[in-house]
PDB file of C-alpha atoms and ligand atoms in Angstrom:
ATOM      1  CA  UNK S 931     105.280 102.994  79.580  1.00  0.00           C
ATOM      2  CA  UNK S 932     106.454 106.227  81.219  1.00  0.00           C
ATOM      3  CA  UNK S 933     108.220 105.809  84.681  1.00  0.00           C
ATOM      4  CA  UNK S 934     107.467 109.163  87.111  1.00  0.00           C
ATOM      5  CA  UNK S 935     111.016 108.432  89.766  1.00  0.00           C
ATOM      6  CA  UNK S 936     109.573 110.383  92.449  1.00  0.00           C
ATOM      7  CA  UNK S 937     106.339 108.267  92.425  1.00  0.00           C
ATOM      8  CA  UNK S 938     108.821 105.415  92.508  1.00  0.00           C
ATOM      9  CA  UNK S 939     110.659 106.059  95.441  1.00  0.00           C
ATOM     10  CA  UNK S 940     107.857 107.415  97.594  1.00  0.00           C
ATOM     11  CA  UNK S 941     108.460 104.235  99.452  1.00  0.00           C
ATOM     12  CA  UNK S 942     112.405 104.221  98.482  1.00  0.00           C
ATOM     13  CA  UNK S 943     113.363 101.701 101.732  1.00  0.00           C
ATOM     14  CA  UNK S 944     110.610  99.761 100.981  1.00  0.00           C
ATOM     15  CA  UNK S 945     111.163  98.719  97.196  1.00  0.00           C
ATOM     16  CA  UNK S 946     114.941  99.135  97.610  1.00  0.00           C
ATOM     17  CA  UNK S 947     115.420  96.876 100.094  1.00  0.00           C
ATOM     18  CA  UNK S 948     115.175  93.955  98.880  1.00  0.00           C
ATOM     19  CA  UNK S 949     117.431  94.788  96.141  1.00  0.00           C
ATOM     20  CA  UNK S 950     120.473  95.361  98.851  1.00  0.00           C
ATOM     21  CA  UNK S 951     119.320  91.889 100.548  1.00  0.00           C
ATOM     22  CA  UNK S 952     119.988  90.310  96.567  1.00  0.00           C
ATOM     23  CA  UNK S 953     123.224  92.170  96.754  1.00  0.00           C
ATOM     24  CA  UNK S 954     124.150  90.962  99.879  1.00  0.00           C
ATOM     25  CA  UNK S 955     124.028  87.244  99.260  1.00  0.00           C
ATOM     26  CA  UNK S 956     126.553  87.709  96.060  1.00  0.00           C
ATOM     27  CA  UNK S 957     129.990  86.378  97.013  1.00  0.00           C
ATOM     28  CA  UNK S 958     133.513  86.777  95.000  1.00  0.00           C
ATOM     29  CA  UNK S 959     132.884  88.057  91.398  1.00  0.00           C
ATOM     30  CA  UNK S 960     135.447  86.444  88.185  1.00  0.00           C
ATOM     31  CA  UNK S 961     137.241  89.165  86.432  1.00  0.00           C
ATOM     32  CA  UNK S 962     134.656  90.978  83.723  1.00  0.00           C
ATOM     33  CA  UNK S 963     132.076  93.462  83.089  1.00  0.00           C
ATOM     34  CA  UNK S 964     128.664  94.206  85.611  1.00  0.00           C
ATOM     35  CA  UNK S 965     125.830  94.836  83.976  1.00  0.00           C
ATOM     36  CA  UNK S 966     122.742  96.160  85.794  1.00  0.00           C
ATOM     37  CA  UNK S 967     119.629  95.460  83.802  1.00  0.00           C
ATOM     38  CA  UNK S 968     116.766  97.951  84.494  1.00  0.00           C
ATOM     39  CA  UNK S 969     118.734  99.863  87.085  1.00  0.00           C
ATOM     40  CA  UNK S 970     116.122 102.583  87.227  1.00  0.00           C
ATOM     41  CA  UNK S 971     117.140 105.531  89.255  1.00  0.00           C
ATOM     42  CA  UNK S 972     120.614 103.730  90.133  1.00  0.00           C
ATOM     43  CA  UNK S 973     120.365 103.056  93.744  1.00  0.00           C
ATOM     44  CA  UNK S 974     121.806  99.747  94.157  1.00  0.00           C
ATOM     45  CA  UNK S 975     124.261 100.140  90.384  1.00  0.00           C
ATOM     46  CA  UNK S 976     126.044 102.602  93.077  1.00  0.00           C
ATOM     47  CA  UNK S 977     126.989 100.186  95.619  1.00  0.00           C
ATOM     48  CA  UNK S 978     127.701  97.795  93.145  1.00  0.00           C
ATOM     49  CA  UNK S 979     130.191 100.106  91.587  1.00  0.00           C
ATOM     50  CA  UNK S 980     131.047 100.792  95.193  1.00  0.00           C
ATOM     51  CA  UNK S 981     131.968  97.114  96.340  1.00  0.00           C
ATOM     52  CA  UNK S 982     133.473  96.134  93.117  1.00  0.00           C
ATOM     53  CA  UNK S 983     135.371  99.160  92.453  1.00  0.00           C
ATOM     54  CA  UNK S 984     137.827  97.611  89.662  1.00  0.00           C
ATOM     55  CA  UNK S 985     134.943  96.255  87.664  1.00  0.00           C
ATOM     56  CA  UNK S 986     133.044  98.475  84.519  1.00  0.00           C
ATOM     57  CA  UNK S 987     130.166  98.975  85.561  1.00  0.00           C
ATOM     58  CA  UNK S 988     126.438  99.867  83.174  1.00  0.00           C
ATOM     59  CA  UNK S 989     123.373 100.888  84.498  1.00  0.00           C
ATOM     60  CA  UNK S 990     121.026  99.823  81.496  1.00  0.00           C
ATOM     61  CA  UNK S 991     117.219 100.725  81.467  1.00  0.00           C
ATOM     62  CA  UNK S 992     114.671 101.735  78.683  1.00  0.00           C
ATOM     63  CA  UNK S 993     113.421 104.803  80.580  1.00  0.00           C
ATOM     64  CA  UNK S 994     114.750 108.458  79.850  1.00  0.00           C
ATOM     65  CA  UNK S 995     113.171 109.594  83.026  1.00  0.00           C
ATOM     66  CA  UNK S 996     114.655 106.897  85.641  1.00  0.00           C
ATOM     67  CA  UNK S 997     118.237 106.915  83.707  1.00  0.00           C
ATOM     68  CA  UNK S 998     117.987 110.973  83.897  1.00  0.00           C
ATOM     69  CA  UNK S 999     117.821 110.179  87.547  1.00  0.00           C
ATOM     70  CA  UNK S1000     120.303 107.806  87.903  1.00  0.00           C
ATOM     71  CA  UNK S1001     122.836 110.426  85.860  1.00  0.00           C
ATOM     72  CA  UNK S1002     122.120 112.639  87.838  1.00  0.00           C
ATOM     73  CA  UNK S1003     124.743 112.407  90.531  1.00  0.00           C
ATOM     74  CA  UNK S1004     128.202 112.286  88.908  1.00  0.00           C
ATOM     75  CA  UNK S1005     129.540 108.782  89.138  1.00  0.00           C
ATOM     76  CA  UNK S1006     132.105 106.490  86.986  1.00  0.00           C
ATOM     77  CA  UNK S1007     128.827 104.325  85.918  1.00  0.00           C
ATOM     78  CA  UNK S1008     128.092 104.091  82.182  1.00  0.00           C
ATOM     79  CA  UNK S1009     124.272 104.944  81.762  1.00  0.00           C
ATOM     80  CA  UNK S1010     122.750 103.177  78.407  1.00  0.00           C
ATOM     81  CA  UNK S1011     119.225 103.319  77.320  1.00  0.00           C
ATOM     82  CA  UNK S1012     117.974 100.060  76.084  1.00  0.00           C
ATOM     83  CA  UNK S1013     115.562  97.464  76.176  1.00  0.00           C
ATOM     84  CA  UNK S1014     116.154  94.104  78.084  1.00  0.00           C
ATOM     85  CA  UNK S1015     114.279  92.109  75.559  1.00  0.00           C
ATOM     86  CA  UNK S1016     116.747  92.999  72.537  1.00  0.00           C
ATOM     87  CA  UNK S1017     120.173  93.352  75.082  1.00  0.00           C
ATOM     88  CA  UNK S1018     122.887  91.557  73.665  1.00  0.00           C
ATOM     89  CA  UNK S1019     126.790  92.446  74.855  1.00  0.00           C
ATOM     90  CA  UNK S1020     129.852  91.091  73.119  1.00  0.00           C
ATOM     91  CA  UNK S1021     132.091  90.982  76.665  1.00  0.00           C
ATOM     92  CA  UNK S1022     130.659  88.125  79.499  1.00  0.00           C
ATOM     93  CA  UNK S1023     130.319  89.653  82.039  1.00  0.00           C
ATOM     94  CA  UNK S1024     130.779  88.507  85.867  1.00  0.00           C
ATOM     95  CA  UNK S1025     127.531  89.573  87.148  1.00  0.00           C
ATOM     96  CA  UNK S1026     124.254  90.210  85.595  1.00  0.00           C
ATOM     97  CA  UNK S1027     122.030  91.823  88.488  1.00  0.00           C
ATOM     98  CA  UNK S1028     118.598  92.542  87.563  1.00  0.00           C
ATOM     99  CA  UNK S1029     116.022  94.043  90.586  1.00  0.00           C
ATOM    100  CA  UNK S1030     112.634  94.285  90.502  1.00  0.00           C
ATOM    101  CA  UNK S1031     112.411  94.448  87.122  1.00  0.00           C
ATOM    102  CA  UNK S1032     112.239  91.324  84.603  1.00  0.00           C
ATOM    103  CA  UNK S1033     108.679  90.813  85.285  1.00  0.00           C
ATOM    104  CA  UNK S1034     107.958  93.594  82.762  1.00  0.00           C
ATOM    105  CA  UNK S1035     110.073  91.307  80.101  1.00  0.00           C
ATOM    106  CA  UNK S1036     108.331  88.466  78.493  1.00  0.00           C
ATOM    107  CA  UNK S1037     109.142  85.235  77.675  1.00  0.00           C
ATOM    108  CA  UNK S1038     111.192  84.116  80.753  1.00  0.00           C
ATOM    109  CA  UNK S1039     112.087  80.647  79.139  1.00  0.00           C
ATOM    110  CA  UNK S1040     113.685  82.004  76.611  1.00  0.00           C
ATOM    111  CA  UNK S1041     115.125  85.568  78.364  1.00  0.00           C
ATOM    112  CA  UNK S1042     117.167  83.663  81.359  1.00  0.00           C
ATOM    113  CA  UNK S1043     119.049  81.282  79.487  1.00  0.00           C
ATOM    114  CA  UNK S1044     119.919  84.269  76.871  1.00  0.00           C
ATOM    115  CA  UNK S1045     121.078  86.083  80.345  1.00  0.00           C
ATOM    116  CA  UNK S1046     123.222  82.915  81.598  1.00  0.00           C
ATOM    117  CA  UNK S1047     124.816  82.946  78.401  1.00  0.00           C
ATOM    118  CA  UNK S1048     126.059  86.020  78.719  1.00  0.00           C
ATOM    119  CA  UNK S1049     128.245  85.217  82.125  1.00  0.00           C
ATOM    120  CA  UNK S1050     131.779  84.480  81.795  1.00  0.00           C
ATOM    121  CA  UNK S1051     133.180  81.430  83.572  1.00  0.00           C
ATOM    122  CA  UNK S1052     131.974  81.770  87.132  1.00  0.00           C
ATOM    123  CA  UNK S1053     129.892  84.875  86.532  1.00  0.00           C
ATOM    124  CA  UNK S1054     126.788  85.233  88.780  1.00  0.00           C
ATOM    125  CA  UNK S1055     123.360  86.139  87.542  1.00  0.00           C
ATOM    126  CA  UNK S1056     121.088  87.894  90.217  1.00  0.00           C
ATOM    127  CA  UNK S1057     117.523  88.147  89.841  1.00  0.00           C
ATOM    128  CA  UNK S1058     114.503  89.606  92.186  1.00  0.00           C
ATOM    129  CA  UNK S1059     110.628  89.499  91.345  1.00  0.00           C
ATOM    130  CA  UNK S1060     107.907  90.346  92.800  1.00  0.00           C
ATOM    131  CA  UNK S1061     105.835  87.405  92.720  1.00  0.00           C
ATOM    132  CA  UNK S1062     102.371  88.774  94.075  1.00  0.00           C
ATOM    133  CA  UNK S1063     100.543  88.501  91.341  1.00  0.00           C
ATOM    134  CA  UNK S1064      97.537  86.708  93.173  1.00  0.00           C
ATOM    135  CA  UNK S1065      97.909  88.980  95.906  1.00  0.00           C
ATOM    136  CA  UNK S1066      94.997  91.521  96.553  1.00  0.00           C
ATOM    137  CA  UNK S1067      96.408  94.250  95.387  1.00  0.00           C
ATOM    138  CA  UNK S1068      96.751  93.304  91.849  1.00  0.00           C
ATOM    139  CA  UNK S1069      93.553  91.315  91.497  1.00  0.00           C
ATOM    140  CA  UNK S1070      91.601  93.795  93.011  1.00  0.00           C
ATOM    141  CA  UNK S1071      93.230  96.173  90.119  1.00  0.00           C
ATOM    142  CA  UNK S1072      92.556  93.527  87.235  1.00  0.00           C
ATOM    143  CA  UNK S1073      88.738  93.515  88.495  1.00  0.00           C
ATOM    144  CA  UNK S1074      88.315  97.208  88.094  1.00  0.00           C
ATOM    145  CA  UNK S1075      89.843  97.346  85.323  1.00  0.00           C
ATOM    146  CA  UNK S1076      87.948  94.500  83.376  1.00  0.00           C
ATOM    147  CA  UNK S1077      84.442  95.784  85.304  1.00  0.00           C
ATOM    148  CA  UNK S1078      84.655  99.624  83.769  1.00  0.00           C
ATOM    149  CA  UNK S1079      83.726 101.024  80.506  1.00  0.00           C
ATOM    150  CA  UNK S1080      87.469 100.725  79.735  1.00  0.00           C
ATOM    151  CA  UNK S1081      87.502  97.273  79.810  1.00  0.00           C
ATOM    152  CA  UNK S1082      87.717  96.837  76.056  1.00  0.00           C
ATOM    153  CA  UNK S1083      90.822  99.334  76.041  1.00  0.00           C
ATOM    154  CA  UNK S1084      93.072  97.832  78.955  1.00  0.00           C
ATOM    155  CA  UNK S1085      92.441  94.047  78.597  1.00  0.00           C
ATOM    156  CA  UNK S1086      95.261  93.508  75.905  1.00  0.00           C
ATOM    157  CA  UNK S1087      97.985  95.473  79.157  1.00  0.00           C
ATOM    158  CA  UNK S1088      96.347  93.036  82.047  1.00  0.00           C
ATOM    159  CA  UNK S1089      99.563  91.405  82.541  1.00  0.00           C
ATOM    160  CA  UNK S1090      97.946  88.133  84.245  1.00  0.00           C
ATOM    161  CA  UNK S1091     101.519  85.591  85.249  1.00  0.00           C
ATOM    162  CA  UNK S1092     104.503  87.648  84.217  1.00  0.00           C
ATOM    163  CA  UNK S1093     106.709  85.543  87.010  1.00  0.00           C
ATOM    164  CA  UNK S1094     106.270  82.167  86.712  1.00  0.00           C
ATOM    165  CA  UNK S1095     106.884  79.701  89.924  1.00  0.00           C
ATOM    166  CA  UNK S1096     109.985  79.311  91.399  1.00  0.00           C
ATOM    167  CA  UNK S1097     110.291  75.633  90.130  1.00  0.00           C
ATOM    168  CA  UNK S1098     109.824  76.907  86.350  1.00  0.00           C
ATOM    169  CA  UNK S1099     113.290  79.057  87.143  1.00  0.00           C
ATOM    170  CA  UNK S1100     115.153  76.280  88.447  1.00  0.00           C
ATOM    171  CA  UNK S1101     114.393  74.434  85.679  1.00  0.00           C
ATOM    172  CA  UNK S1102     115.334  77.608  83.317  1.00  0.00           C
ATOM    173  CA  UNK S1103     118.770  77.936  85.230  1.00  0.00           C
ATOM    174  CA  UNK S1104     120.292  74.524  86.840  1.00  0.00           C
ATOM    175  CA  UNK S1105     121.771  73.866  83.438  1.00  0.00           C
ATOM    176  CA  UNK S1106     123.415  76.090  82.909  1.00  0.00           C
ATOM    177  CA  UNK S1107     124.450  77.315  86.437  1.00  0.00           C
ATOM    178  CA  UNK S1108     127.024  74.947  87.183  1.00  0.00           C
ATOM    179  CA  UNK S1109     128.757  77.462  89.833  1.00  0.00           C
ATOM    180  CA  UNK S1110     125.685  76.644  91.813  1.00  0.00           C
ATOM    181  CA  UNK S1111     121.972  78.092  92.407  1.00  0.00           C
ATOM    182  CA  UNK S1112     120.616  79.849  95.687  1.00  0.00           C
ATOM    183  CA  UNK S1113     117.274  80.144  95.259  1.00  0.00           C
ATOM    184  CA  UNK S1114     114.432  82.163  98.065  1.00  0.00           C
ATOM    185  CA  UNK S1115     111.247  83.334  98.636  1.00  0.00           C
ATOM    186  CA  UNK S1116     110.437  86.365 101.173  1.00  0.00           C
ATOM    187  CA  UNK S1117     107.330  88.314 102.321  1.00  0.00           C
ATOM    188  CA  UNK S1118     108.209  91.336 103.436  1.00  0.00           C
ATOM    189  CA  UNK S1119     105.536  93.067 105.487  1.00  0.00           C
ATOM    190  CA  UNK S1120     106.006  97.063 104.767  1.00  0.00           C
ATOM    191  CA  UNK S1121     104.399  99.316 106.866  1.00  0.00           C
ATOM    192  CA  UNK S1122     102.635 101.986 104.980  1.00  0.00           C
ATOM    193  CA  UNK S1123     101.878 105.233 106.246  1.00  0.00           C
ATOM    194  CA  UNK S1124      99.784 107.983 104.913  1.00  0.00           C
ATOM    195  CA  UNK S1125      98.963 109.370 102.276  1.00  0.00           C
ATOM    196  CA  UNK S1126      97.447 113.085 103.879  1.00  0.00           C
ATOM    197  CA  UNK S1127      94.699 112.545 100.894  1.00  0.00           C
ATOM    198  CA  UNK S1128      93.343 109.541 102.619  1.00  0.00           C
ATOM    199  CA  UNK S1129      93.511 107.572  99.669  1.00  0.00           C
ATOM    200  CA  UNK S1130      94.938 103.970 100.748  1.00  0.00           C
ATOM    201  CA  UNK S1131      98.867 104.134 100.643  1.00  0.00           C
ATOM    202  CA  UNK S1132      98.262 100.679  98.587  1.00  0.00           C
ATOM    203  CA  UNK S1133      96.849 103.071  96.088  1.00  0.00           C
ATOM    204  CA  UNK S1134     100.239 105.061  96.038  1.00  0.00           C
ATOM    205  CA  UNK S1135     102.235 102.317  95.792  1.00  0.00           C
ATOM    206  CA  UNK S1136     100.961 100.765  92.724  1.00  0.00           C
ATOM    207  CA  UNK S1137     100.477 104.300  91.491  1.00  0.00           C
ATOM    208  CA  UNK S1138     104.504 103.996  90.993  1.00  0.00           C
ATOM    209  CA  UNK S1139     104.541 100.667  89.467  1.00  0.00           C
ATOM    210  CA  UNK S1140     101.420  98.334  87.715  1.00  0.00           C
ATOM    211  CA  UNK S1141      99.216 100.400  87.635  1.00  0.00           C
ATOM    212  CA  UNK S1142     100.847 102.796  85.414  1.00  0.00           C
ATOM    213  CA  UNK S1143     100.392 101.089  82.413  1.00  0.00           C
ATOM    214  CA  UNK S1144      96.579 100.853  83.409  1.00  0.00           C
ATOM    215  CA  UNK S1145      95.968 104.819  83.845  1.00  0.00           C
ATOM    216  CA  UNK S1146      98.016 105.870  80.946  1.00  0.00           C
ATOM    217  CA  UNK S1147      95.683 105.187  77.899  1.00  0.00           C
ATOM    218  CA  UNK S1148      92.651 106.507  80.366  1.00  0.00           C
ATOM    219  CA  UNK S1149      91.113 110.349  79.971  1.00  0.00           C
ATOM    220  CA  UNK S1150      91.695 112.340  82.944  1.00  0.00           C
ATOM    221  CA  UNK S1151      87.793 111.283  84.598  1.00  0.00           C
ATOM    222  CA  UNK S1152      88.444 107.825  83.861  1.00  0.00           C
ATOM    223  CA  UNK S1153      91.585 107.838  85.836  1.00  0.00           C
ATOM    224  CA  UNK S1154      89.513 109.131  88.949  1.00  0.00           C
ATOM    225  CA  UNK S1155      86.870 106.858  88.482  1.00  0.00           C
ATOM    226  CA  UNK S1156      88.859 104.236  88.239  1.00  0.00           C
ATOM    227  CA  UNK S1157      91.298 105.812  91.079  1.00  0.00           C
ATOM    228  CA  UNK S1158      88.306 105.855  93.507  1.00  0.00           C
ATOM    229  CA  UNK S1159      86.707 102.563  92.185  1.00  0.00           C
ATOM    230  CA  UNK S1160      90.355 100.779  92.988  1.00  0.00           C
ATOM    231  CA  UNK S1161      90.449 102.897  96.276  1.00  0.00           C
ATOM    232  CA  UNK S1162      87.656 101.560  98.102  1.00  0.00           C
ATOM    233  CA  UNK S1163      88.187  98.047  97.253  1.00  0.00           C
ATOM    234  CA  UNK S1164      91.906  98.078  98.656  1.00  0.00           C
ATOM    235  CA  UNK S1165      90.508 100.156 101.898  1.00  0.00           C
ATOM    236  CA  UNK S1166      88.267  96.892 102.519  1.00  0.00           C
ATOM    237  CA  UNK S1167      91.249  94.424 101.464  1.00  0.00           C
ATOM    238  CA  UNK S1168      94.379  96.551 103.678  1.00  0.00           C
ATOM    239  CA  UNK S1169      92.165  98.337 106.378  1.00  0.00           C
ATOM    240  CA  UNK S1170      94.536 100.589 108.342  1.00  0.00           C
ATOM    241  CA  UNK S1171      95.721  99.074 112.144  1.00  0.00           C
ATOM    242  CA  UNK S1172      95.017 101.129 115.321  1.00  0.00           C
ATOM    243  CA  UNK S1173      97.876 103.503 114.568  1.00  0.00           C
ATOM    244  CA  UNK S1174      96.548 104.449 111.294  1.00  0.00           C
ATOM    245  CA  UNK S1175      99.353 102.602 109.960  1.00  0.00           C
ATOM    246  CA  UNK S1176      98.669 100.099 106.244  1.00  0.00           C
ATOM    247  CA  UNK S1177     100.093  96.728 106.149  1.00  0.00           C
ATOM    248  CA  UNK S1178     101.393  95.360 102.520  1.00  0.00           C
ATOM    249  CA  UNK S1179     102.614  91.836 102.429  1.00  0.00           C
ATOM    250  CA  UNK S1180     104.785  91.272  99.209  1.00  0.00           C
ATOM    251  CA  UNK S1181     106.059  88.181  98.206  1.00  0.00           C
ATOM    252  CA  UNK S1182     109.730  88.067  95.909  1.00  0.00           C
ATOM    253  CA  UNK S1183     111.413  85.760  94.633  1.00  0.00           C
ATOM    254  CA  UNK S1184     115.304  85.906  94.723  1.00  0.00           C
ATOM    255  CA  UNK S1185     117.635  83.705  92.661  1.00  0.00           C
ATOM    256  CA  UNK S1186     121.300  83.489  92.426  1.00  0.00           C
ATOM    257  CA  UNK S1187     122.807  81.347  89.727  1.00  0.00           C
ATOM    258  CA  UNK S1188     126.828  81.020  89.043  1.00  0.00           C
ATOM    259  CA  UNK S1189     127.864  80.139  85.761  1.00  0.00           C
TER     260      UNK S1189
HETATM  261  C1  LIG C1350     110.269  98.672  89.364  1.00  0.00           C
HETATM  262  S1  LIG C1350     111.550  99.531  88.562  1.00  0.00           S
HETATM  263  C2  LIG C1350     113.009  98.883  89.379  1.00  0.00           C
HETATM  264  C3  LIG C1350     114.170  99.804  89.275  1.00  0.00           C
HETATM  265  C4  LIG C1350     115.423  99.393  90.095  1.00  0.00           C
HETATM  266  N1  LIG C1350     115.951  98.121  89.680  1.00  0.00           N
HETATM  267  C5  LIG C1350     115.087  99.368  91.576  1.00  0.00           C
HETATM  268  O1  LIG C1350     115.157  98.314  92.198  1.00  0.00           O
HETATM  269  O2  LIG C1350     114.770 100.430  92.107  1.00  0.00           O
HETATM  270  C6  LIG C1350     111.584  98.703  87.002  1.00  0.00           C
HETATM  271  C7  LIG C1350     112.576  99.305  86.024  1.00  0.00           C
HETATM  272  O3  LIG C1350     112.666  98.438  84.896  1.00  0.00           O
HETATM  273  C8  LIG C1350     112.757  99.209  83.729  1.00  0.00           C
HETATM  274  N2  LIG C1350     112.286  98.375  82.617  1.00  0.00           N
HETATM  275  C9  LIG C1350     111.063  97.814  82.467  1.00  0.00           C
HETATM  276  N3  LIG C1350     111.020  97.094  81.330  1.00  0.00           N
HETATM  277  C10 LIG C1350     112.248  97.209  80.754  1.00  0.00           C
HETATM  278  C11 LIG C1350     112.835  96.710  79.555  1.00  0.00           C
HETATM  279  N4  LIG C1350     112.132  95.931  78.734  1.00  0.00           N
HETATM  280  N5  LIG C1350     114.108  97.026  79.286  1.00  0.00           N
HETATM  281  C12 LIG C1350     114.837  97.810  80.121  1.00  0.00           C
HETATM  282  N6  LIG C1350     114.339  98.320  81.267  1.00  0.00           N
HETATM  283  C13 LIG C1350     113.064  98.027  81.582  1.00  0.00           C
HETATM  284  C14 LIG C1350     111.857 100.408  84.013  1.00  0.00           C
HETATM  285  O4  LIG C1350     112.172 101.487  83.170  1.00  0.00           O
HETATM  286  C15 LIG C1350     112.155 100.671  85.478  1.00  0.00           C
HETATM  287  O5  LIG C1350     113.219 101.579  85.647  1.00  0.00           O
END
């Protein structure tokens, strides 16, 4: 799947965010390597290369376009194109931070014990997922897309539980995070303004992220069939408040674990 980094960051405070809140609840790093897995356009790899600054630091993601981003401003970060599911690295490293991100990577039973593994003695792993899965927004887009005459085509990408429940992680982690676990849910409630178009700003905001996959194999109709189909659904599910303003509650999960 293609990433478009301006899409992305339309709503840059709101998806970054929680990203410095993970950050923020890291304490004392061991000596070793940081590895950011699917840093995307390298927001919060800089101020981890900013608060640690006698760490290496990576920025590692599979897309050209968000790592062209992320290169973009001259920094002492190592940029390396890769994909999470196959990442191995011979140094353990003393923090694995991961934002937003490893619910596009399968197989979580068998992906965060691979990560722990990598830590070196009282190395931190730091993980944040969105885990709105059942929230309107992304059923509403699973209906459309299983309701239209591109059913057939999208069904195998309908990514239905990518992030399990936090009790599943715990169970993934606490053996191997013998430094301790912090675990934490939050719903953030963004305020959404706009777009000029009048298309819901839900609409834009999952333009940047799920539904990508979704619109990609679609012809150029389809997408604003299904784009108008989606559209009025999430109008009746987010109706704008008396300032014209759009609500968006989004759940994450957050989870700390010290090796
Ligand atoms: C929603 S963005 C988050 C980017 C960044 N962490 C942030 O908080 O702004 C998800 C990122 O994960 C990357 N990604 C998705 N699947 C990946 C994989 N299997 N391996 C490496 N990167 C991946 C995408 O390219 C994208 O940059």
């Amino acid at each position: 799947m293609e990433w478009d980094p301006v899409q992305y960051l339309k709503f840059a405070d709101e998806r970054l965010r929680p990203g410095f809140d993970l950050l923020a609840r890291i304490g004392e790093l061991t000596r070793g390597p940081i590895i950011e897995l699917g840093c995307g356009t390298g927001v919060h790899t800089r101020a981890i290369a900013a608060r640690w600054p006698d760490h290496a630091v990576t920025g590692f993601d599979l897309s050209a376009e968000m790592l062209g981003q992320a290169s973009r401003e001259p920094s002492r970060i190592r940029w390396q194109q890769g994909d999470i599911a196959s990442w191995h690295a011979e140094e353990r490293q003393a923090l694995v931070f991961s934002n937003a991100t490893l619910q596009w990577v399968d197989d979580h039973a068998q992906l965060m014990p691979r990560l722990m593994r990598h830590l070196a003695a009282g190395g931190v792993l730091a993980i944040q997922m969105p885990r709105n899965f059942s929230a309107p927004s992304h059923v509403l887009m699973r209906e459309v897309a299983a309701a239209g005459p591109w059913a057939e085509r999208l069904a195998p990408l309908l990514r239905h539980d990518p992030v399990a429940d936090p009790e599943a992680y715990y169970d993934m982690l606490a053996p191997l995070g013998r430094g301790g676990i912090d675990f934490w849910e939050t719903e953030y409630l963004h305020i959404l303004a706009g777009p000029a178009d009048g298309e819901s700003p839900v609409l834009a905001w999952t333009r940047g992220t799920a539904l990508r996959p979704l619109l990609e194999p679609l012809t150029a109709a389809e997408r604003r069939d299904f784009a108008a189909r989606y559209d009025a659904a999430l109008k009746a599910a987010y109706p704008r408040r008396t300032d014209g303003k759009t609500l968006l509650p989004f759940r994450r999960l957050f989870m700390i674990a010290r090796a």
